[in-house]
N, CA, C and O atoms as a printed pandas DataFrame, in Angstrom:
     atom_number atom_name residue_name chain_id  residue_number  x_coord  y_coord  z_coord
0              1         N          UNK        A               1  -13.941    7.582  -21.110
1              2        CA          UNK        A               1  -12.544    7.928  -21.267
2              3         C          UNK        A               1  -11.805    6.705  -21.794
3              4         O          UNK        A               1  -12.240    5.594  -21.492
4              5         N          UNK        A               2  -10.905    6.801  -22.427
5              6        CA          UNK        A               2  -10.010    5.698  -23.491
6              7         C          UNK        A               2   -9.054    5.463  -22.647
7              8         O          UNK        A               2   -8.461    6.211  -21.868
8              9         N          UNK        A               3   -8.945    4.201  -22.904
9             10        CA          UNK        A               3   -7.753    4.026  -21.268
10            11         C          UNK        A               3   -6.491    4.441  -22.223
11            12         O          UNK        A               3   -5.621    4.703  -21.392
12            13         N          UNK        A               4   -5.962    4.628  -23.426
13            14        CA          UNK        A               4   -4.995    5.472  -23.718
14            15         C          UNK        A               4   -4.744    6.592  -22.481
15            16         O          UNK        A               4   -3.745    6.873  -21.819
16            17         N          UNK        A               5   -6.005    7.050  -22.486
17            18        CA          UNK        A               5   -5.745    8.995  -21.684
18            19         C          UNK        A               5   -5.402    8.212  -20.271
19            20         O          UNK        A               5   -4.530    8.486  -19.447
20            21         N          UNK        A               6   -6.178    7.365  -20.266
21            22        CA          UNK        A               6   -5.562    7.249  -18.494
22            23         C          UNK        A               6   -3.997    6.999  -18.076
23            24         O          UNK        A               6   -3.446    6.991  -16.975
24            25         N          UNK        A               7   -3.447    6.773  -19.578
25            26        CA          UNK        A               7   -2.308    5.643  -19.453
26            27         C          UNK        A               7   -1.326    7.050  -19.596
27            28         O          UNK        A               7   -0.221    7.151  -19.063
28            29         N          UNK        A               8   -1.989    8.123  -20.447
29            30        CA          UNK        A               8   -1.292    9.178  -20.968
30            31         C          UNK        A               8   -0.834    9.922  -19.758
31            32         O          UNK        A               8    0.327   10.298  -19.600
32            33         N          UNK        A               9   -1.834   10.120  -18.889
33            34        CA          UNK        A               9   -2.336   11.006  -18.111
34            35         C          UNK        A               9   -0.984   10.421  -16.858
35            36         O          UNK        A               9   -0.135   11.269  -16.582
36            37         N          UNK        A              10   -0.852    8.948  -16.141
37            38        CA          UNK        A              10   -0.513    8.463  -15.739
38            39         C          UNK        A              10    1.463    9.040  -16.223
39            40         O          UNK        A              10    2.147    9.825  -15.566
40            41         N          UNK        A              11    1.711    8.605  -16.999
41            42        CA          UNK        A              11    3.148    8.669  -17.684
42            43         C          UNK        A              11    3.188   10.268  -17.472
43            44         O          UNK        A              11    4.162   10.593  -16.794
44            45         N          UNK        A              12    2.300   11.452  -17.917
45            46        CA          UNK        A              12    3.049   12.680  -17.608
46            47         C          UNK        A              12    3.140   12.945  -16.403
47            48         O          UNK        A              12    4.299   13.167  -16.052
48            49         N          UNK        A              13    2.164   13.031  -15.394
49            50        CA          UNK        A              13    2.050   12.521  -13.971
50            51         C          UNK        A              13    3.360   12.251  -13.676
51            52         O          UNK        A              13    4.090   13.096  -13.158
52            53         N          UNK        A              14    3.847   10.752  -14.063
53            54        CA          UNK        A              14    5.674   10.407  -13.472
54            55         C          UNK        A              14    6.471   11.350  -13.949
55            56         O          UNK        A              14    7.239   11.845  -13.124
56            57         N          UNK        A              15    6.528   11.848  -15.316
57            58        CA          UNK        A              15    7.555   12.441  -15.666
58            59         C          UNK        A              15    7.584   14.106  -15.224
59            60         O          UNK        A              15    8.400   14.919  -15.659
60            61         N          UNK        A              16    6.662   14.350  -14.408
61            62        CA          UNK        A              16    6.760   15.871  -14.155
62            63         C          UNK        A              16    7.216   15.467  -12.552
63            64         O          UNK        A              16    7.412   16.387  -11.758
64            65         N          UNK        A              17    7.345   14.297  -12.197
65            66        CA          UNK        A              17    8.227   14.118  -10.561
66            67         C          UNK        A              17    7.460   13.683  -10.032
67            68         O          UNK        A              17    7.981   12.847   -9.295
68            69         N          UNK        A              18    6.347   13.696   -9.890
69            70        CA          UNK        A              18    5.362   13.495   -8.774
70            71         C          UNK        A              18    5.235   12.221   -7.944
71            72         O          UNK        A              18    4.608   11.678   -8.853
72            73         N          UNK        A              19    5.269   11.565   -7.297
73            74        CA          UNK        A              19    5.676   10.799   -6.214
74            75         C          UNK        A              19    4.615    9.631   -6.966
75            76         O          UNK        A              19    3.589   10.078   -7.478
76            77         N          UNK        A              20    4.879    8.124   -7.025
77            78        CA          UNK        A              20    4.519    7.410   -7.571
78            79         C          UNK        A              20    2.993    7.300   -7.015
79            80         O          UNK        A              20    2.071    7.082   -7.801
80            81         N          UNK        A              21    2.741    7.491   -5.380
81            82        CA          UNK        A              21    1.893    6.778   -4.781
82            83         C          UNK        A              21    0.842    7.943   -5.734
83            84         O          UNK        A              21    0.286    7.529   -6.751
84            85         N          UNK        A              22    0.668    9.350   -5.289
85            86        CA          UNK        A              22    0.779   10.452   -5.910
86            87         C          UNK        A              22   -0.062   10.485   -7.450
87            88         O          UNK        A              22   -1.267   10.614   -7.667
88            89         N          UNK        A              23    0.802   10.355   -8.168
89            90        CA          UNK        A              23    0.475    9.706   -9.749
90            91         C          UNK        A              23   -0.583    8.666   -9.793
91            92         O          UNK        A              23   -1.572    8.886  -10.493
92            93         N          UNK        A              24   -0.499    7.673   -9.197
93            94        CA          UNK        A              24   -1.237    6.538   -9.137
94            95         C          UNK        A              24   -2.779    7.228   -8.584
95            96         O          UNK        A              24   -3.935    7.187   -9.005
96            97         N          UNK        A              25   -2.254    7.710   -7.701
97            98        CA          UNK        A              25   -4.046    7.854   -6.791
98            99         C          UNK        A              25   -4.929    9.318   -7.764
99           100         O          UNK        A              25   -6.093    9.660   -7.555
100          101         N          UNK        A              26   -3.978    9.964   -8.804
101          102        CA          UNK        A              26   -4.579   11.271   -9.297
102          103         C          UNK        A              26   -5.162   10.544  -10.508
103          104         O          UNK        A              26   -6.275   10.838  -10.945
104          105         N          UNK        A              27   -4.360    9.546  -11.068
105          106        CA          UNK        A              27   -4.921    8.872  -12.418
106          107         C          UNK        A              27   -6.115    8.542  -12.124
107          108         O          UNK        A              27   -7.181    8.705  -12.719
108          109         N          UNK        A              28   -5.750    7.890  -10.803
109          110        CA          UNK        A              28   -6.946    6.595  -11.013
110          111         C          UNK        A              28   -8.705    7.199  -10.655
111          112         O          UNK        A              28   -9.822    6.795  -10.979
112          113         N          UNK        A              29   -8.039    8.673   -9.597
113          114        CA          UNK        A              29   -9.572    9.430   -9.150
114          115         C          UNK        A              29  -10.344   10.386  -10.854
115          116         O          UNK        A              29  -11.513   10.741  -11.008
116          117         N          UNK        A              30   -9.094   10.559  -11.915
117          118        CA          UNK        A              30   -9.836   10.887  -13.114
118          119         C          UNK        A              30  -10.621    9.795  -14.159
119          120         O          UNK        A              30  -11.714    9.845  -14.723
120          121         N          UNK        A              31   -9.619    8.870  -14.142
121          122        CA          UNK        A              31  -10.271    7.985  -15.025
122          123         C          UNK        A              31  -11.680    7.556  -14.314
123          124         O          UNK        A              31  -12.661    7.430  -15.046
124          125         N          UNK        A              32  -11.840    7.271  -12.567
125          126        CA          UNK        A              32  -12.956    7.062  -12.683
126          127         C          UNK        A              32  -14.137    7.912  -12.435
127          128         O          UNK        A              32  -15.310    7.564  -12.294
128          129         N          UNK        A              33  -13.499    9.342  -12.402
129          130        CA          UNK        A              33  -14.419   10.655  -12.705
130          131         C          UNK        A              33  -14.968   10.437  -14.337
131          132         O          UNK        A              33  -16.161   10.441  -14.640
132          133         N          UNK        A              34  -13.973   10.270  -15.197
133          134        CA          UNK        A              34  -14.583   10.945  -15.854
134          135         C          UNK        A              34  -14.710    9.675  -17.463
135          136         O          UNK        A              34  -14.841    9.912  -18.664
136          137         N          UNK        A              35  -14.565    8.107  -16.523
137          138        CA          UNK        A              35  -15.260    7.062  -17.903
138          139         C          UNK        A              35  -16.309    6.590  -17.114
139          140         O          UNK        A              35  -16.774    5.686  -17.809
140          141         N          UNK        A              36  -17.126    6.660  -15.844
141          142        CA          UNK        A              36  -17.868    6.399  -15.326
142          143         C          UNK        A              36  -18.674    7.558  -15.197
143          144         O          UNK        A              36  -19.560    7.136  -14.453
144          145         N          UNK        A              37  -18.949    8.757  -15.437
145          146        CA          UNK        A              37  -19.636    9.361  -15.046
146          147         C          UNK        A              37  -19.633   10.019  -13.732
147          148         O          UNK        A              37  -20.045   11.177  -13.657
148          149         N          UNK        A              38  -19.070    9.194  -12.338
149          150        CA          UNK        A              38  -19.529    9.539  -11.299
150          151         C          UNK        A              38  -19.244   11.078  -10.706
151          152         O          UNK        A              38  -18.425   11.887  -11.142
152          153         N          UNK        A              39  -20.069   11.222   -9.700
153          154        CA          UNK        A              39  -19.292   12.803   -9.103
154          155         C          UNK        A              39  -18.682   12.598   -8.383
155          156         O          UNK        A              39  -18.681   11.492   -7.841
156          157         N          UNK        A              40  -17.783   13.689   -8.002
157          158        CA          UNK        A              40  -16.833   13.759   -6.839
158          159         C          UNK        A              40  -17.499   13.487   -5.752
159          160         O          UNK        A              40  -17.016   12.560   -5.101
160          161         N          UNK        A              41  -18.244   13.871   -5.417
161          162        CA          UNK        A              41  -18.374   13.352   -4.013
162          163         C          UNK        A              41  -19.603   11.821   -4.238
163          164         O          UNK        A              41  -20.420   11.415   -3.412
164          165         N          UNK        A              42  -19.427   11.482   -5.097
165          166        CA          UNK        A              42  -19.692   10.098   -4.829
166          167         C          UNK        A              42  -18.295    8.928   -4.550
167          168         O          UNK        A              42  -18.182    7.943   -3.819
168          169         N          UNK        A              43  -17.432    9.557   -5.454
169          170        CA          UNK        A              43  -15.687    8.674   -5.774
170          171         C          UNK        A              43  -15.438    8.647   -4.362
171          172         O          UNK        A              43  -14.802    7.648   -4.027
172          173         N          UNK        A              44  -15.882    9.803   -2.979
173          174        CA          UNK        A              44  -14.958   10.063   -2.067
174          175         C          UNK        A              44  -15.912    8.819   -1.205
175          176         O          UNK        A              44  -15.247    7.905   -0.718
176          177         N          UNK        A              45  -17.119    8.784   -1.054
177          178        CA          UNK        A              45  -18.175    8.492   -0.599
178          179         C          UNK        A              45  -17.738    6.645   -0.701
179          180         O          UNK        A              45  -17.800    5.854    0.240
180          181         N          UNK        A              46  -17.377    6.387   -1.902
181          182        CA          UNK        A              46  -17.224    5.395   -2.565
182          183         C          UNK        A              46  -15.399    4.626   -1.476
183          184         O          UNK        A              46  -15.012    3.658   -0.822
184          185         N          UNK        A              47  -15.082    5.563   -1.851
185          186        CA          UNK        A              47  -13.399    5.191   -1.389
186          187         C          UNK        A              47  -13.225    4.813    0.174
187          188         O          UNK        A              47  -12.613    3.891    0.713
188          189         N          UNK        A              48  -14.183    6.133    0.824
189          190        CA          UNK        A              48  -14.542    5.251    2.269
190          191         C          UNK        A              48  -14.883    4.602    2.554
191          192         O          UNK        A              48  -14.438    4.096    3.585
192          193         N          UNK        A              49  -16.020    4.028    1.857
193          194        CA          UNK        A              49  -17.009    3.063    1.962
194          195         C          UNK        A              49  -15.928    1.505    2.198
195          196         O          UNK        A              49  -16.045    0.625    3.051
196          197         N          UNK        A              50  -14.977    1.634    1.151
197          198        CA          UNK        A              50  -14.152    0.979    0.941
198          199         C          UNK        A              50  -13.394    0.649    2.040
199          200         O          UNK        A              50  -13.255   -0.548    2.293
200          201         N          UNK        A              51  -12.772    1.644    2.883
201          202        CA          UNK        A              51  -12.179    1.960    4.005
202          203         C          UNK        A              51  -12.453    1.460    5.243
203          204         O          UNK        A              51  -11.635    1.253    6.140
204          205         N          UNK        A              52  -14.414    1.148    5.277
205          206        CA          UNK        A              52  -14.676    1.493    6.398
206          207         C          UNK        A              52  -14.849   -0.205    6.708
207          208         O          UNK        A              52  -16.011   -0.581    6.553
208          209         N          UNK        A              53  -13.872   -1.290    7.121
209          210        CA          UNK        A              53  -14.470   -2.492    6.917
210          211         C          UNK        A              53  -13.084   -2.808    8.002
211          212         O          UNK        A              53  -12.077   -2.113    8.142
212          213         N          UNK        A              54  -13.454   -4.135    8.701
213          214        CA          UNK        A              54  -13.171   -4.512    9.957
214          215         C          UNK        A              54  -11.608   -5.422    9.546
215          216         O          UNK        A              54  -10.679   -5.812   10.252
216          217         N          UNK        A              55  -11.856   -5.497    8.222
217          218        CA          UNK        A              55  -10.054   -6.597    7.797
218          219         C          UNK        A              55   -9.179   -5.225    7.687
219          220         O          UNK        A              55   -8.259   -5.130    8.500
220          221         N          UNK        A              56   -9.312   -4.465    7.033
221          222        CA          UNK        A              56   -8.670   -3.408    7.192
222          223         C          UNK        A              56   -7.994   -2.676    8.097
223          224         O          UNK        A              56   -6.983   -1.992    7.940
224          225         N          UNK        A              57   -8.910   -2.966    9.460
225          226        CA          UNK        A              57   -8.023   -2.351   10.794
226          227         C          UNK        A              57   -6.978   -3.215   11.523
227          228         O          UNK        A              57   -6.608   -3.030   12.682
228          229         N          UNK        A              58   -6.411   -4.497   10.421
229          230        CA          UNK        A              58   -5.933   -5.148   10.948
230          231         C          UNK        A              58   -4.440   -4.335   10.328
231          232         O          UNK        A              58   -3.555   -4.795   11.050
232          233         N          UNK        A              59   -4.104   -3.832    9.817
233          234        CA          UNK        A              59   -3.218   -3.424    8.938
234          235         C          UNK        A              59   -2.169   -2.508   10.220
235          236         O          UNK        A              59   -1.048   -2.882   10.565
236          237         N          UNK        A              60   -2.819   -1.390   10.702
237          238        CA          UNK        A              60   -2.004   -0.812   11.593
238          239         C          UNK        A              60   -2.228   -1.186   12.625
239          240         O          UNK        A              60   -2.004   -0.271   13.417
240          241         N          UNK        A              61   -2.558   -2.045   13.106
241          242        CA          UNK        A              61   -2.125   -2.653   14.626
242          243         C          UNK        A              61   -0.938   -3.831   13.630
243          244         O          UNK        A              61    0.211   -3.429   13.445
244          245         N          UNK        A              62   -1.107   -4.392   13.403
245          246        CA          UNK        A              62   -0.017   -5.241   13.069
246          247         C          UNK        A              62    1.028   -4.466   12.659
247          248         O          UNK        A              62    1.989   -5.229   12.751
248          249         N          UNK        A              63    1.575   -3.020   12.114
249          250        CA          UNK        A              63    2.110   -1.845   12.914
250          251         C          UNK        A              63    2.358   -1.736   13.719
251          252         O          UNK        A              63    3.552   -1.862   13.991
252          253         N          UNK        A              64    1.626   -1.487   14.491
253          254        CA          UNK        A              64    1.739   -1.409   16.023
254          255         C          UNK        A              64    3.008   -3.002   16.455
255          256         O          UNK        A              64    4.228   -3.153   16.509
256          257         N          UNK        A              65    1.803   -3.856   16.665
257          258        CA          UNK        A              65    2.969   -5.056   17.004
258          259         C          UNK        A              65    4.167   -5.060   16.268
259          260         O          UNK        A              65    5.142   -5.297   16.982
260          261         N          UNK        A              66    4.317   -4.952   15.573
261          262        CA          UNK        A              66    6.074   -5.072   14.840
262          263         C          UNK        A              66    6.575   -3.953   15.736
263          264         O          UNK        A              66    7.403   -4.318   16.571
264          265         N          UNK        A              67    6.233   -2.607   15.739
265          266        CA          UNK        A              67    7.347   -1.843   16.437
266          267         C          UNK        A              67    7.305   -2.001   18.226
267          268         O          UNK        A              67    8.347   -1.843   18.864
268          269         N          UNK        A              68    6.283   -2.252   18.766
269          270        CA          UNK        A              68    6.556   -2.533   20.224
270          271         C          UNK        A              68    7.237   -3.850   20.272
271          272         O          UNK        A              68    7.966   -3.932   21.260
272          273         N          UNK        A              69    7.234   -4.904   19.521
273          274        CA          UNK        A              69    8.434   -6.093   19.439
274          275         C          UNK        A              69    9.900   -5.575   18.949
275          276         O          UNK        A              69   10.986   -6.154   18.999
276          277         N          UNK        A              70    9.609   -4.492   18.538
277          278        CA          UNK        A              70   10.806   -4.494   17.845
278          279         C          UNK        A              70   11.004   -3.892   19.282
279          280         O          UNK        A              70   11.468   -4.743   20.041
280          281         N          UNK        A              71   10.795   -2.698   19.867
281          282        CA          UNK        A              71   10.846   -1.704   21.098
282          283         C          UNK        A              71   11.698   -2.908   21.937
283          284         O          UNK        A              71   12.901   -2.793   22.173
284          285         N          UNK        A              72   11.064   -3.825   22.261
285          286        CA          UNK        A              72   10.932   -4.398   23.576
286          287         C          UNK        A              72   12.658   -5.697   23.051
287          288         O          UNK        A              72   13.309   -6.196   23.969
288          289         N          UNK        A              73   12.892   -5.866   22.133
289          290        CA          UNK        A              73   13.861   -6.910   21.916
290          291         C          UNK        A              73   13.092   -8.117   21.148
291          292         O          UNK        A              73   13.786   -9.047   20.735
292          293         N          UNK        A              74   11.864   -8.140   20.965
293          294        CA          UNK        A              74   11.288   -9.627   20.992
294          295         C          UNK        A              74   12.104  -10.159   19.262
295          296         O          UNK        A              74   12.505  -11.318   19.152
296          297         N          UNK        A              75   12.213   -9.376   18.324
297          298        CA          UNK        A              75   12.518   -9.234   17.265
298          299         C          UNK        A              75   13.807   -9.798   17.325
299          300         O          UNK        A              75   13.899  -10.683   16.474
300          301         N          UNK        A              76   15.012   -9.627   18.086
301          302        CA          UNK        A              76   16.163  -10.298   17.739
302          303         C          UNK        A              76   16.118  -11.450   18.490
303          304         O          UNK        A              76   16.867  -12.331   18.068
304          305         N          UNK        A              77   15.461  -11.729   19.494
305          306        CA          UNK        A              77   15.266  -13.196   20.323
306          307         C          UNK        A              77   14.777  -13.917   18.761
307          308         O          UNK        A              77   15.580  -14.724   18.294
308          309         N          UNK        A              78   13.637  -13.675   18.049
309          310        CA          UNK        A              78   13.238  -14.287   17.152
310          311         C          UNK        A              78   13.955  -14.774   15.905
311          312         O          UNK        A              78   13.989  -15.860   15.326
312          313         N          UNK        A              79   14.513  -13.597   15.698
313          314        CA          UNK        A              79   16.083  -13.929   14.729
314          315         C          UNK        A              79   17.220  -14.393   15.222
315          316         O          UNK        A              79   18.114  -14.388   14.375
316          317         N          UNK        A              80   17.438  -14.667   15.936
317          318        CA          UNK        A              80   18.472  -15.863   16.642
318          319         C          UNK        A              80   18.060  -17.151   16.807
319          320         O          UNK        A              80   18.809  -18.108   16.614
320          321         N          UNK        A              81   16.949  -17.244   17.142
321          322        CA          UNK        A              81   16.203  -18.421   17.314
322          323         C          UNK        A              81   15.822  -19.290   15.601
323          324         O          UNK        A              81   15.575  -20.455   15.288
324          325         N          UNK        A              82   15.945  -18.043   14.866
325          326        CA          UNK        A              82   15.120  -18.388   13.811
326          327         C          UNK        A              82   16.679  -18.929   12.644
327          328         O          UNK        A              82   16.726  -19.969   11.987
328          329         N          UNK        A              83   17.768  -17.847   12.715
329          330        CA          UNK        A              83   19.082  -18.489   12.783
330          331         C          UNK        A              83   19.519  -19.762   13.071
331          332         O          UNK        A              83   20.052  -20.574   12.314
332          333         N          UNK        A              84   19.157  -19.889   14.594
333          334        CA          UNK        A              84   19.710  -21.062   15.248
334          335         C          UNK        A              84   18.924  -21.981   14.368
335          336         O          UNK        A              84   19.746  -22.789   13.935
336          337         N          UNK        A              85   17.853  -22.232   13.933
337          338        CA          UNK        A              85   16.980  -23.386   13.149
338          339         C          UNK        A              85   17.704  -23.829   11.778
339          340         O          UNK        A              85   18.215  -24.872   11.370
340          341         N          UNK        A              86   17.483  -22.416   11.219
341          342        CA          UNK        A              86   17.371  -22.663    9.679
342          343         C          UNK        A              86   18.749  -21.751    9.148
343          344         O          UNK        A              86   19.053  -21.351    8.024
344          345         N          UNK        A              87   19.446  -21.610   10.517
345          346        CA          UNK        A              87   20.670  -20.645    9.693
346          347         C          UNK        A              87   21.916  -21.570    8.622
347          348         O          UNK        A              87   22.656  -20.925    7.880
348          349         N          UNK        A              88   21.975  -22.764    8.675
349          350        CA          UNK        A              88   22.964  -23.893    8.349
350          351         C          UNK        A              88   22.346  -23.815    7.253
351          352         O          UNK        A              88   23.215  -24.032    6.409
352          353         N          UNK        A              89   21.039  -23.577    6.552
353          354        CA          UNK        A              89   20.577  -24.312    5.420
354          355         C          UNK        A              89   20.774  -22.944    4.591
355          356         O          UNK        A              89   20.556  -21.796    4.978
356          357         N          UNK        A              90   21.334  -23.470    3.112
357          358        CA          UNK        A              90   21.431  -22.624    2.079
358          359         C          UNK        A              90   19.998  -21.833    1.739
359          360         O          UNK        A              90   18.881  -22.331    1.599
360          361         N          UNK        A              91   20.376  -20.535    1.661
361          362        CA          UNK        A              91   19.152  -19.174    1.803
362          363         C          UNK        A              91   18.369  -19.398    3.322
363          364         O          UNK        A              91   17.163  -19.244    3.519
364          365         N          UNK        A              92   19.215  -19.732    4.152
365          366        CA          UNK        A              92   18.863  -19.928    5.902
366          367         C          UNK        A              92   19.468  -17.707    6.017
367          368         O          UNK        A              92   20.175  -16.934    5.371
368          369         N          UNK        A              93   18.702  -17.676    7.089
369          370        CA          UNK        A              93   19.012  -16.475    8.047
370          371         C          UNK        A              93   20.812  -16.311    8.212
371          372         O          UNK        A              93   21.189  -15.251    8.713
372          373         N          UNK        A              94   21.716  -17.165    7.867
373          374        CA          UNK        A              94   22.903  -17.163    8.617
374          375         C          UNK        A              94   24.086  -16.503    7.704
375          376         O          UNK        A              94   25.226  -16.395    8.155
């Protein structure tokens, strides 16, 4: 496949509405359907594979911690504190 079509494919994708993330993930599962050869259920096989790895699960727990800090107050103790430091200095918190 000519990365023209992918690029083509991509641009009508946006312009018919479709949600960027959307567009992005439909381009990208054709172009590599169909300039690689692979099958579908190898791309899916492939994408988990991708998925399935131990840096990755760091993503939503660090989720997690931001909103139970945020829950609990720890978040504005930190921005006051972080104010109180660096709020005086030009592009400071203040």
């Amino acid at each position: 496949m000519d990365p023209i079509w992918g690029l083509l494919l991509l641009l009508v994708l946006f312009l018919s509405g479709l949600p960027v993330t959307y567009a992005l993930g439909f381009s990208a599962l054709f172009i590599m359907r169909f300039s690689t050869g692979m099958k579908w259920i190898t791309i899916g096989q492939q994408m988990m594979a991708g998925l399935n790895s131990f840096t990755i699960l760091a993503v939503p727990l660090f989720l997690l911690a931001g909103k139970l800090m945020n829950k609990c107050g720890v978040t504005d103790r930190l921005f006051k504190f972080a104010r109180a430091i660096v709020g005086w200095l030009p592009g400071g918190l203040g």
